[in-house]
Amino acid sequence: MFYTALKKYFLWLVVVSPFILMLLPADFFDTGSTVCISQTLAGVECYGCGLTRATMHLLHFDFVTAWQFNKLVYIVTPLLFLFWLKAAYIVLGKTPPGFLAKHF
């Protein structure tokens, strides 16, 4: 029972979070310290460094800045959109289409 309720709240958070992020300014995450363990311990940027900032700029249609932060944003964001779409179907109580149900 608890697990089902927790899963439902988590899925609602997943569905609502892009809209909340769109309300924030595009440069909201541009300043501050890094949370990357690779950069903190070794001083080396990993492939995920800058991905949050790039995704934020991509959500605000700032394509050039998103590309400058992390080029993988154009691969990762469409995959995140598919996960988001499946979560939206589940939250709405509908069955996801075959491709989403099978692969995501």
PDB file of N, CA and C in Angstrom:
ATOM      1  N   MET A   1       0.825  -1.193   0.000  1.00  0.00           N
ATOM      2  CA  MET A   1       0.000   0.000   0.000  1.00  0.00           C
ATOM      3  C   MET A   1       0.874   1.264   0.000  1.00  0.00           C
ATOM      4  N   PHE A   2       1.846   1.309   0.925  1.00  0.00           N
ATOM      5  CA  PHE A   2       2.721   2.468   1.022  1.00  0.00           C
ATOM      6  C   PHE A   2       3.540   2.638  -0.248  1.00  0.00           C
ATOM      7  N   TYR A   3       4.052   1.514  -0.781  1.00  0.00           N
ATOM      8  CA  TYR A   3       4.861   1.561  -1.998  1.00  0.00           C
ATOM      9  C   TYR A   3       4.048   2.085  -3.170  1.00  0.00           C
ATOM     10  N   THR A   4       2.807   1.679  -3.287  1.00  0.00           N
ATOM     11  CA  THR A   4       1.946   2.134  -4.379  1.00  0.00           C
ATOM     12  C   THR A   4       1.689   3.634  -4.279  1.00  0.00           C
ATOM     13  N   ALA A   5       1.410   4.120  -3.080  1.00  0.00           N
ATOM     14  CA  ALA A   5       1.176   5.554  -2.892  1.00  0.00           C
ATOM     15  C   ALA A   5       2.446   6.352  -3.170  1.00  0.00           C
ATOM     16  N   LEU A   6       3.582   5.845  -2.720  1.00  0.00           N
ATOM     17  CA  LEU A   6       4.855   6.521  -2.961  1.00  0.00           C
ATOM     18  C   LEU A   6       5.168   6.576  -4.452  1.00  0.00           C
ATOM     19  N   LYS A   7       4.896   5.493  -5.152  1.00  0.00           N
ATOM     20  CA  LYS A   7       5.122   5.452  -6.596  1.00  0.00           C
ATOM     21  C   LYS A   7       4.223   6.458  -7.310  1.00  0.00           C
ATOM     22  N   LYS A   8       2.981   6.572  -6.857  1.00  0.00           N
ATOM     23  CA  LYS A   8       2.043   7.514  -7.469  1.00  0.00           C
ATOM     24  C   LYS A   8       2.519   8.957  -7.278  1.00  0.00           C
ATOM     25  N   TYR A   9       2.959   9.304  -6.078  1.00  0.00           N
ATOM     26  CA  TYR A   9       3.456  10.658  -5.824  1.00  0.00           C
ATOM     27  C   TYR A   9       4.727  10.942  -6.621  1.00  0.00           C
ATOM     28  N   PHE A  10       5.601   9.942  -6.730  1.00  0.00           N
ATOM     29  CA  PHE A  10       6.822  10.111  -7.508  1.00  0.00           C
ATOM     30  C   PHE A  10       6.496  10.356  -8.976  1.00  0.00           C
ATOM     31  N   LEU A  11       5.555   9.602  -9.528  1.00  0.00           N
ATOM     32  CA  LEU A  11       5.176   9.787 -10.930  1.00  0.00           C
ATOM     33  C   LEU A  11       4.546  11.160 -11.153  1.00  0.00           C
ATOM     34  N   TRP A  12       3.750  11.631 -10.204  1.00  0.00           N
ATOM     35  CA  TRP A  12       3.193  12.986 -10.309  1.00  0.00           C
ATOM     36  C   TRP A  12       4.315  14.018 -10.322  1.00  0.00           C
ATOM     37  N   LEU A  13       5.314  13.813  -9.479  1.00  0.00           N
ATOM     38  CA  LEU A  13       6.453  14.729  -9.443  1.00  0.00           C
ATOM     39  C   LEU A  13       7.196  14.724 -10.776  1.00  0.00           C
ATOM     40  N   VAL A  14       7.364  13.545 -11.364  1.00  0.00           N
ATOM     41  CA  VAL A  14       8.033  13.431 -12.663  1.00  0.00           C
ATOM     42  C   VAL A  14       7.248  14.176 -13.731  1.00  0.00           C
ATOM     43  N   VAL A  15       5.937  14.060 -13.708  1.00  0.00           N
ATOM     44  CA  VAL A  15       5.098  14.693 -14.731  1.00  0.00           C
ATOM     45  C   VAL A  15       5.072  16.210 -14.564  1.00  0.00           C
ATOM     46  N   VAL A  16       5.053  16.693 -13.338  1.00  0.00           N
ATOM     47  CA  VAL A  16       4.925  18.128 -13.077  1.00  0.00           C
ATOM     48  C   VAL A  16       6.267  18.867 -13.159  1.00  0.00           C
ATOM     49  N   SER A  17       7.369  18.178 -12.891  1.00  0.00           N
ATOM     50  CA  SER A  17       8.668  18.853 -12.787  1.00  0.00           C
ATOM     51  C   SER A  17       9.100  19.628 -14.033  1.00  0.00           C
ATOM     52  N   PRO A  18       8.890  19.168 -15.275  1.00  0.00           N
ATOM     53  CA  PRO A  18       9.296  20.009 -16.410  1.00  0.00           C
ATOM     54  C   PRO A  18       8.571  21.354 -16.451  1.00  0.00           C
ATOM     55  N   PHE A  19       7.323  21.368 -16.028  1.00  0.00           N
ATOM     56  CA  PHE A  19       6.570  22.623 -16.028  1.00  0.00           C
ATOM     57  C   PHE A  19       7.093  23.573 -14.952  1.00  0.00           C
ATOM     58  N   ILE A  20       7.484  23.018 -13.810  1.00  0.00           N
ATOM     59  CA  ILE A  20       8.078  23.844 -12.756  1.00  0.00           C
ATOM     60  C   ILE A  20       9.422  24.399 -13.223  1.00  0.00           C
ATOM     61  N   LEU A  21      10.227  23.559 -13.882  1.00  0.00           N
ATOM     62  CA  LEU A  21      11.527  24.011 -14.380  1.00  0.00           C
ATOM     63  C   LEU A  21      11.382  25.092 -15.440  1.00  0.00           C
ATOM     64  N   MET A  22      10.317  25.047 -16.211  1.00  0.00           N
ATOM     65  CA  MET A  22      10.100  26.075 -17.231  1.00  0.00           C
ATOM     66  C   MET A  22       9.753  27.424 -16.607  1.00  0.00           C
ATOM     67  N   LEU A  23       9.230  27.408 -15.384  1.00  0.00           N
ATOM     68  CA  LEU A  23       8.921  28.663 -14.700  1.00  0.00           C
ATOM     69  C   LEU A  23      10.177  29.340 -14.153  1.00  0.00           C
ATOM     70  N   LEU A  24      11.218  28.560 -13.909  1.00  0.00           N
ATOM     71  CA  LEU A  24      12.478  29.119 -13.419  1.00  0.00           C
ATOM     72  C   LEU A  24      13.242  29.745 -14.578  1.00  0.00           C
ATOM     73  N   PRO A  25      14.101  30.720 -14.311  1.00  0.00           N
ATOM     74  CA  PRO A  25      14.906  31.293 -15.399  1.00  0.00           C
ATOM     75  C   PRO A  25      15.875  30.250 -15.955  1.00  0.00           C
ATOM     76  N   ALA A  26      16.258  30.411 -17.210  1.00  0.00           N
ATOM     77  CA  ALA A  26      17.123  29.435 -17.877  1.00  0.00           C
ATOM     78  C   ALA A  26      18.481  29.316 -17.199  1.00  0.00           C
ATOM     79  N   ASP A  27      18.975  30.389 -16.621  1.00  0.00           N
ATOM     80  CA  ASP A  27      20.298  30.351 -15.990  1.00  0.00           C
ATOM     81  C   ASP A  27      20.237  30.048 -14.490  1.00  0.00           C
ATOM     82  N   PHE A  28      19.166  29.463 -14.032  1.00  0.00           N
ATOM     83  CA  PHE A  28      18.965  29.195 -12.612  1.00  0.00           C
ATOM     84  C   PHE A  28      20.063  28.294 -12.040  1.00  0.00           C
ATOM     85  N   PHE A  29      20.496  27.287 -12.796  1.00  0.00           N
ATOM     86  CA  PHE A  29      21.505  26.339 -12.319  1.00  0.00           C
ATOM     87  C   PHE A  29      22.914  26.666 -12.808  1.00  0.00           C
ATOM     88  N   ASP A  30      23.098  27.801 -13.469  1.00  0.00           N
ATOM     89  CA  ASP A  30      24.398  28.111 -14.069  1.00  0.00           C
ATOM     90  C   ASP A  30      25.481  28.438 -13.048  1.00  0.00           C
ATOM     91  N   THR A  31      25.114  28.911 -11.888  1.00  0.00           N
ATOM     92  CA  THR A  31      26.101  29.254 -10.865  1.00  0.00           C
ATOM     93  C   THR A  31      25.994  28.272  -9.709  1.00  0.00           C
ATOM     94  N   GLY A  32      27.019  28.223  -8.921  1.00  0.00           N
ATOM     95  CA  GLY A  32      27.022  27.328  -7.771  1.00  0.00           C
ATOM     96  C   GLY A  32      28.109  26.280  -7.897  1.00  0.00           C
ATOM     97  N   SER A  33      28.291  25.528  -6.836  1.00  0.00           N
ATOM     98  CA  SER A  33      29.337  24.507  -6.840  1.00  0.00           C
ATOM     99  C   SER A  33      28.844  23.238  -7.527  1.00  0.00           C
ATOM    100  N   THR A  34      29.784  22.455  -7.997  1.00  0.00           N
ATOM    101  CA  THR A  34      29.455  21.229  -8.701  1.00  0.00           C
ATOM    102  C   THR A  34      29.125  20.107  -7.719  1.00  0.00           C
ATOM    103  N   VAL A  35      28.308  19.181  -8.146  1.00  0.00           N
ATOM    104  CA  VAL A  35      27.996  17.999  -7.352  1.00  0.00           C
ATOM    105  C   VAL A  35      28.591  16.750  -7.996  1.00  0.00           C
ATOM    106  N   CYS A  36      29.368  16.934  -9.056  1.00  0.00           N
ATOM    107  CA  CYS A  36      29.983  15.819  -9.777  1.00  0.00           C
ATOM    108  C   CYS A  36      31.151  15.260  -8.966  1.00  0.00           C
ATOM    109  N   ILE A  37      31.078  13.987  -8.634  1.00  0.00           N
ATOM    110  CA  ILE A  37      32.135  13.368  -7.826  1.00  0.00           C
ATOM    111  C   ILE A  37      33.446  13.282  -8.600  1.00  0.00           C
ATOM    112  N   SER A  38      33.364  13.094  -9.910  1.00  0.00           N
ATOM    113  CA  SER A  38      34.559  13.020 -10.751  1.00  0.00           C
ATOM    114  C   SER A  38      35.304  14.353 -10.756  1.00  0.00           C
ATOM    115  N   GLN A  39      34.561  15.420 -10.860  1.00  0.00           N
ATOM    116  CA  GLN A  39      35.189  16.741 -10.885  1.00  0.00           C
ATOM    117  C   GLN A  39      35.673  17.146  -9.494  1.00  0.00           C
ATOM    118  N   THR A  40      34.939  16.754  -8.468  1.00  0.00           N
ATOM    119  CA  THR A  40      35.320  17.108  -7.108  1.00  0.00           C
ATOM    120  C   THR A  40      36.589  16.382  -6.669  1.00  0.00           C
ATOM    121  N   LEU A  41      36.664  15.078  -6.937  1.00  0.00           N
ATOM    122  CA  LEU A  41      37.802  14.292  -6.467  1.00  0.00           C
ATOM    123  C   LEU A  41      39.010  14.353  -7.394  1.00  0.00           C
ATOM    124  N   ALA A  42      38.761  14.256  -8.713  1.00  0.00           N
ATOM    125  CA  ALA A  42      39.874  14.159  -9.656  1.00  0.00           C
ATOM    126  C   ALA A  42      40.095  15.426 -10.468  1.00  0.00           C
ATOM    127  N   GLY A  43      39.136  16.341 -10.436  1.00  0.00           N
ATOM    128  CA  GLY A  43      39.262  17.555 -11.228  1.00  0.00           C
ATOM    129  C   GLY A  43      39.032  17.332 -12.711  1.00  0.00           C
ATOM    130  N   VAL A  44      38.392  16.219 -13.059  1.00  0.00           N
ATOM    131  CA  VAL A  44      38.141  15.862 -14.456  1.00  0.00           C
ATOM    132  C   VAL A  44      36.638  15.883 -14.703  1.00  0.00           C
ATOM    133  N   GLU A  45      36.226  16.551 -15.769  1.00  0.00           N
ATOM    134  CA  GLU A  45      34.802  16.578 -16.107  1.00  0.00           C
ATOM    135  C   GLU A  45      34.382  15.244 -16.712  1.00  0.00           C
ATOM    136  N   CYS A  46      33.247  14.730 -16.281  1.00  0.00           N
ATOM    137  CA  CYS A  46      32.708  13.497 -16.844  1.00  0.00           C
ATOM    138  C   CYS A  46      31.761  13.847 -17.993  1.00  0.00           C
ATOM    139  N   TYR A  47      31.190  12.823 -18.630  1.00  0.00           N
ATOM    140  CA  TYR A  47      30.298  13.066 -19.760  1.00  0.00           C
ATOM    141  C   TYR A  47      28.982  13.724 -19.335  1.00  0.00           C
ATOM    142  N   GLY A  48      28.648  13.635 -18.068  1.00  0.00           N
ATOM    143  CA  GLY A  48      27.403  14.221 -17.595  1.00  0.00           C
ATOM    144  C   GLY A  48      27.536  15.642 -17.075  1.00  0.00           C
ATOM    145  N   CYS A  49      28.764  16.123 -16.965  1.00  0.00           N
ATOM    146  CA  CYS A  49      28.975  17.481 -16.449  1.00  0.00           C
ATOM    147  C   CYS A  49      28.318  18.505 -17.370  1.00  0.00           C
ATOM    148  N   GLY A  50      27.491  19.347 -16.804  1.00  0.00           N
ATOM    149  CA  GLY A  50      26.802  20.382 -17.564  1.00  0.00           C
ATOM    150  C   GLY A  50      25.475  19.938 -18.146  1.00  0.00           C
ATOM    151  N   LEU A  51      25.103  18.685 -17.931  1.00  0.00           N
ATOM    152  CA  LEU A  51      23.876  18.177 -18.543  1.00  0.00           C
ATOM    153  C   LEU A  51      22.620  18.799 -17.937  1.00  0.00           C
ATOM    154  N   THR A  52      22.628  19.046 -16.638  1.00  0.00           N
ATOM    155  CA  THR A  52      21.473  19.695 -16.012  1.00  0.00           C
ATOM    156  C   THR A  52      21.308  21.110 -16.545  1.00  0.00           C
ATOM    157  N   ARG A  53      22.403  21.840 -16.619  1.00  0.00           N
ATOM    158  CA  ARG A  53      22.342  23.211 -17.140  1.00  0.00           C
ATOM    159  C   ARG A  53      21.943  23.217 -18.611  1.00  0.00           C
ATOM    160  N   ALA A  54      22.463  22.264 -19.380  1.00  0.00           N
ATOM    161  CA  ALA A  54      22.118  22.182 -20.802  1.00  0.00           C
ATOM    162  C   ALA A  54      20.646  21.849 -20.987  1.00  0.00           C
ATOM    163  N   THR A  55      20.130  20.933 -20.179  1.00  0.00           N
ATOM    164  CA  THR A  55      18.714  20.577 -20.268  1.00  0.00           C
ATOM    165  C   THR A  55      17.839  21.765 -19.910  1.00  0.00           C
ATOM    166  N   MET A  56      18.252  22.513 -18.904  1.00  0.00           N
ATOM    167  CA  MET A  56      17.487  23.694 -18.504  1.00  0.00           C
ATOM    168  C   MET A  56      17.432  24.718 -19.639  1.00  0.00           C
ATOM    169  N   HIS A  57      18.543  24.938 -20.300  1.00  0.00           N
ATOM    170  CA  HIS A  57      18.562  25.888 -21.419  1.00  0.00           C
ATOM    171  C   HIS A  57      17.769  25.344 -22.605  1.00  0.00           C
ATOM    172  N   LEU A  58      17.810  24.039 -22.816  1.00  0.00           N
ATOM    173  CA  LEU A  58      17.041  23.446 -23.906  1.00  0.00           C
ATOM    174  C   LEU A  58      15.541  23.577 -23.646  1.00  0.00           C
ATOM    175  N   LEU A  59      15.123  23.426 -22.391  1.00  0.00           N
ATOM    176  CA  LEU A  59      13.709  23.618 -22.045  1.00  0.00           C
ATOM    177  C   LEU A  59      13.241  25.040 -22.338  1.00  0.00           C
ATOM    178  N   HIS A  60      14.170  25.988 -22.295  1.00  0.00           N
ATOM    179  CA  HIS A  60      13.842  27.387 -22.578  1.00  0.00           C
ATOM    180  C   HIS A  60      14.181  27.770 -24.018  1.00  0.00           C
ATOM    181  N   PHE A  61      14.413  26.764 -24.861  1.00  0.00           N
ATOM    182  CA  PHE A  61      14.675  26.949 -26.297  1.00  0.00           C
ATOM    183  C   PHE A  61      15.930  27.772 -26.569  1.00  0.00           C
ATOM    184  N   ASP A  62      16.899  27.685 -25.679  1.00  0.00           N
ATOM    185  CA  ASP A  62      18.198  28.328 -25.868  1.00  0.00           C
ATOM    186  C   ASP A  62      19.172  27.250 -26.350  1.00  0.00           C
ATOM    187  N   PHE A  63      19.089  26.925 -27.633  1.00  0.00           N
ATOM    188  CA  PHE A  63      19.792  25.778 -28.196  1.00  0.00           C
ATOM    189  C   PHE A  63      21.309  25.947 -28.206  1.00  0.00           C
ATOM    190  N   VAL A  64      21.789  27.142 -28.477  1.00  0.00           N
ATOM    191  CA  VAL A  64      23.235  27.371 -28.561  1.00  0.00           C
ATOM    192  C   VAL A  64      23.887  27.186 -27.193  1.00  0.00           C
ATOM    193  N   THR A  65      23.301  27.766 -26.167  1.00  0.00           N
ATOM    194  CA  THR A  65      23.862  27.636 -24.822  1.00  0.00           C
ATOM    195  C   THR A  65      23.782  26.195 -24.346  1.00  0.00           C
ATOM    196  N   ALA A  66      22.699  25.510 -24.665  1.00  0.00           N
ATOM    197  CA  ALA A  66      22.575  24.096 -24.303  1.00  0.00           C
ATOM    198  C   ALA A  66      23.696  23.285 -24.943  1.00  0.00           C
ATOM    199  N   TRP A  67      23.988  23.552 -26.203  1.00  0.00           N
ATOM    200  CA  TRP A  67      25.067  22.861 -26.916  1.00  0.00           C
ATOM    201  C   TRP A  67      26.419  23.151 -26.264  1.00  0.00           C
ATOM    202  N   GLN A  68      26.614  24.390 -25.812  1.00  0.00           N
ATOM    203  CA  GLN A  68      27.888  24.765 -25.197  1.00  0.00           C
ATOM    204  C   GLN A  68      28.093  24.085 -23.845  1.00  0.00           C
ATOM    205  N   PHE A  69      27.023  23.866 -23.101  1.00  0.00           N
ATOM    206  CA  PHE A  69      27.162  23.217 -21.798  1.00  0.00           C
ATOM    207  C   PHE A  69      27.444  21.728 -21.943  1.00  0.00           C
ATOM    208  N   ASN A  70      26.688  21.032 -22.785  1.00  0.00           N
ATOM    209  CA  ASN A  70      26.912  19.602 -22.981  1.00  0.00           C
ATOM    210  C   ASN A  70      26.222  19.169 -24.267  1.00  0.00           C
ATOM    211  N   LYS A  71      26.997  18.630 -25.184  1.00  0.00           N
ATOM    212  CA  LYS A  71      26.468  18.234 -26.488  1.00  0.00           C
ATOM    213  C   LYS A  71      25.562  17.009 -26.408  1.00  0.00           C
ATOM    214  N   LEU A  72      25.681  16.229 -25.341  1.00  0.00           N
ATOM    215  CA  LEU A  72      24.839  15.044 -25.178  1.00  0.00           C
ATOM    216  C   LEU A  72      23.387  15.388 -24.857  1.00  0.00           C
ATOM    217  N   VAL A  73      23.107  16.650 -24.610  1.00  0.00           N
ATOM    218  CA  VAL A  73      21.747  17.058 -24.270  1.00  0.00           C
ATOM    219  C   VAL A  73      20.768  16.704 -25.386  1.00  0.00           C
ATOM    220  N   TYR A  74      21.246  16.691 -26.628  1.00  0.00           N
ATOM    221  CA  TYR A  74      20.363  16.396 -27.755  1.00  0.00           C
ATOM    222  C   TYR A  74      20.095  14.904 -27.903  1.00  0.00           C
ATOM    223  N   ILE A  75      20.799  14.074 -27.155  1.00  0.00           N
ATOM    224  CA  ILE A  75      20.512  12.639 -27.105  1.00  0.00           C
ATOM    225  C   ILE A  75      19.713  12.309 -25.851  1.00  0.00           C
ATOM    226  N   VAL A  76      20.121  12.884 -24.729  1.00  0.00           N
ATOM    227  CA  VAL A  76      19.519  12.558 -23.440  1.00  0.00           C
ATOM    228  C   VAL A  76      18.114  13.133 -23.293  1.00  0.00           C
ATOM    229  N   THR A  77      17.896  14.362 -23.725  1.00  0.00           N
ATOM    230  CA  THR A  77      16.596  15.008 -23.535  1.00  0.00           C
ATOM    231  C   THR A  77      15.458  14.295 -24.266  1.00  0.00           C
ATOM    232  N   PRO A  78      15.618  13.850 -25.515  1.00  0.00           N
ATOM    233  CA  PRO A  78      14.525  13.076 -26.129  1.00  0.00           C
ATOM    234  C   PRO A  78      14.221  11.778 -25.377  1.00  0.00           C
ATOM    235  N   LEU A  79      15.253  11.134 -24.827  1.00  0.00           N
ATOM    236  CA  LEU A  79      15.010   9.930 -24.034  1.00  0.00           C
ATOM    237  C   LEU A  79      14.264  10.268 -22.746  1.00  0.00           C
ATOM    238  N   LEU A  80      14.649  11.375 -22.111  1.00  0.00           N
ATOM    239  CA  LEU A  80      13.918  11.824 -20.921  1.00  0.00           C
ATOM    240  C   LEU A  80      12.468  12.141 -21.251  1.00  0.00           C
ATOM    241  N   PHE A  81      12.239  12.710 -22.438  1.00  0.00           N
ATOM    242  CA  PHE A  81      10.874  13.014 -22.855  1.00  0.00           C
ATOM    243  C   PHE A  81      10.050  11.733 -22.989  1.00  0.00           C
ATOM    244  N   LEU A  82      10.650  10.671 -23.516  1.00  0.00           N
ATOM    245  CA  LEU A  82       9.917   9.406 -23.642  1.00  0.00           C
ATOM    246  C   LEU A  82       9.584   8.820 -22.275  1.00  0.00           C
ATOM    247  N   PHE A  83      10.535   8.886 -21.328  1.00  0.00           N
ATOM    248  CA  PHE A  83      10.243   8.444 -19.965  1.00  0.00           C
ATOM    249  C   PHE A  83       9.139   9.299 -19.348  1.00  0.00           C
ATOM    250  N   TRP A  84       9.195  10.604 -19.585  1.00  0.00           N
ATOM    251  CA  TRP A  84       8.186  11.515 -19.064  1.00  0.00           C
ATOM    252  C   TRP A  84       6.817  11.192 -19.655  1.00  0.00           C
ATOM    253  N   LEU A  85       6.786  10.912 -20.952  1.00  0.00           N
ATOM    254  CA  LEU A  85       5.529  10.592 -21.624  1.00  0.00           C
ATOM    255  C   LEU A  85       4.907   9.321 -21.050  1.00  0.00           C
ATOM    256  N   LYS A  86       5.727   8.314 -20.781  1.00  0.00           N
ATOM    257  CA  LYS A  86       5.208   7.083 -20.182  1.00  0.00           C
ATOM    258  C   LYS A  86       4.662   7.359 -18.779  1.00  0.00           C
ATOM    259  N   ALA A  87       5.366   8.164 -17.992  1.00  0.00           N
ATOM    260  CA  ALA A  87       4.893   8.518 -16.653  1.00  0.00           C
ATOM    261  C   ALA A  87       3.581   9.280 -16.730  1.00  0.00           C
ATOM    262  N   ALA A  88       3.435  10.151 -17.724  1.00  0.00           N
ATOM    263  CA  ALA A  88       2.185  10.901 -17.885  1.00  0.00           C
ATOM    264  C   ALA A  88       1.030   9.959 -18.201  1.00  0.00           C
ATOM    265  N   TYR A  89       1.251   8.977 -19.050  1.00  0.00           N
ATOM    266  CA  TYR A  89       0.209   7.989 -19.339  1.00  0.00           C
ATOM    267  C   TYR A  89      -0.201   7.246 -18.073  1.00  0.00           C
ATOM    268  N   ILE A  90       0.775   6.837 -17.279  1.00  0.00           N
ATOM    269  CA  ILE A  90       0.475   6.082 -16.061  1.00  0.00           C
ATOM    270  C   ILE A  90      -0.279   6.947 -15.061  1.00  0.00           C
ATOM    271  N   VAL A  91       0.141   8.198 -14.890  1.00  0.00           N
ATOM    272  CA  VAL A  91      -0.532   9.102 -13.949  1.00  0.00           C
ATOM    273  C   VAL A  91      -1.974   9.341 -14.369  1.00  0.00           C
ATOM    274  N   LEU A  92      -2.205   9.453 -15.666  1.00  0.00           N
ATOM    275  CA  LEU A  92      -3.564   9.677 -16.165  1.00  0.00           C
ATOM    276  C   LEU A  92      -4.406   8.408 -16.171  1.00  0.00           C
ATOM    277  N   GLY A  93      -3.807   7.283 -15.807  1.00  0.00           N
ATOM    278  CA  GLY A  93      -4.549   6.030 -15.735  1.00  0.00           C
ATOM    279  C   GLY A  93      -4.766   5.372 -17.082  1.00  0.00           C
ATOM    280  N   LYS A  94      -3.951   5.726 -18.047  1.00  0.00           N
ATOM    281  CA  LYS A  94      -4.085   5.146 -19.380  1.00  0.00           C
ATOM    282  C   LYS A  94      -2.913   4.213 -19.648  1.00  0.00           C
ATOM    283  N   THR A  95      -3.108   3.296 -20.570  1.00  0.00           N
ATOM    284  CA  THR A  95      -2.047   2.376 -20.952  1.00  0.00           C
ATOM    285  C   THR A  95      -1.148   3.049 -21.981  1.00  0.00           C
ATOM    286  N   PRO A  96       0.163   3.051 -21.743  1.00  0.00           N
ATOM    287  CA  PRO A  96       1.070   3.645 -22.732  1.00  0.00           C
ATOM    288  C   PRO A  96       1.024   2.873 -24.045  1.00  0.00           C
ATOM    289  N   PRO A  97       1.280   3.545 -25.164  1.00  0.00           N
ATOM    290  CA  PRO A  97       1.331   2.845 -26.444  1.00  0.00           C
ATOM    291  C   PRO A  97       2.396   1.747 -26.425  1.00  0.00           C
ATOM    292  N   GLY A  98       2.298   0.835 -27.361  1.00  0.00           N
ATOM    293  CA  GLY A  98       3.155  -0.339 -27.390  1.00  0.00           C
ATOM    294  C   GLY A  98       4.636  -0.053 -27.276  1.00  0.00           C
ATOM    295  N   PHE A  99       5.136   0.918 -28.032  1.00  0.00           N
ATOM    296  CA  PHE A  99       6.567   1.221 -28.006  1.00  0.00           C
ATOM    297  C   PHE A  99       7.009   1.694 -26.625  1.00  0.00           C
ATOM    298  N   LEU A 100       6.234   2.576 -26.008  1.00  0.00           N
ATOM    299  CA  LEU A 100       6.590   3.080 -24.678  1.00  0.00           C
ATOM    300  C   LEU A 100       6.490   1.985 -23.631  1.00  0.00           C
ATOM    301  N   ALA A 101       5.445   1.173 -23.724  1.00  0.00           N
ATOM    302  CA  ALA A 101       5.247   0.121 -22.736  1.00  0.00           C
ATOM    303  C   ALA A 101       6.344  -0.937 -22.831  1.00  0.00           C
ATOM    304  N   LYS A 102       6.812  -1.189 -24.037  1.00  0.00           N
ATOM    305  CA  LYS A 102       7.786  -2.260 -24.243  1.00  0.00           C
ATOM    306  C   LYS A 102       9.218  -1.827 -23.945  1.00  0.00           C
ATOM    307  N   HIS A 103       9.598  -0.637 -24.341  1.00  0.00           N
ATOM    308  CA  HIS A 103      11.000  -0.241 -24.276  1.00  0.00           C
ATOM    309  C   HIS A 103      11.344   0.729 -23.152  1.00  0.00           C
ATOM    310  N   PHE A 104      10.372   1.343 -22.520  1.00  0.00           N
ATOM    311  CA  PHE A 104      10.694   2.329 -21.483  1.00  0.00           C
ATOM    312  C   PHE A 104      10.009   2.022 -20.193  1.00  0.00           C
TER     313      PHE A 104
END
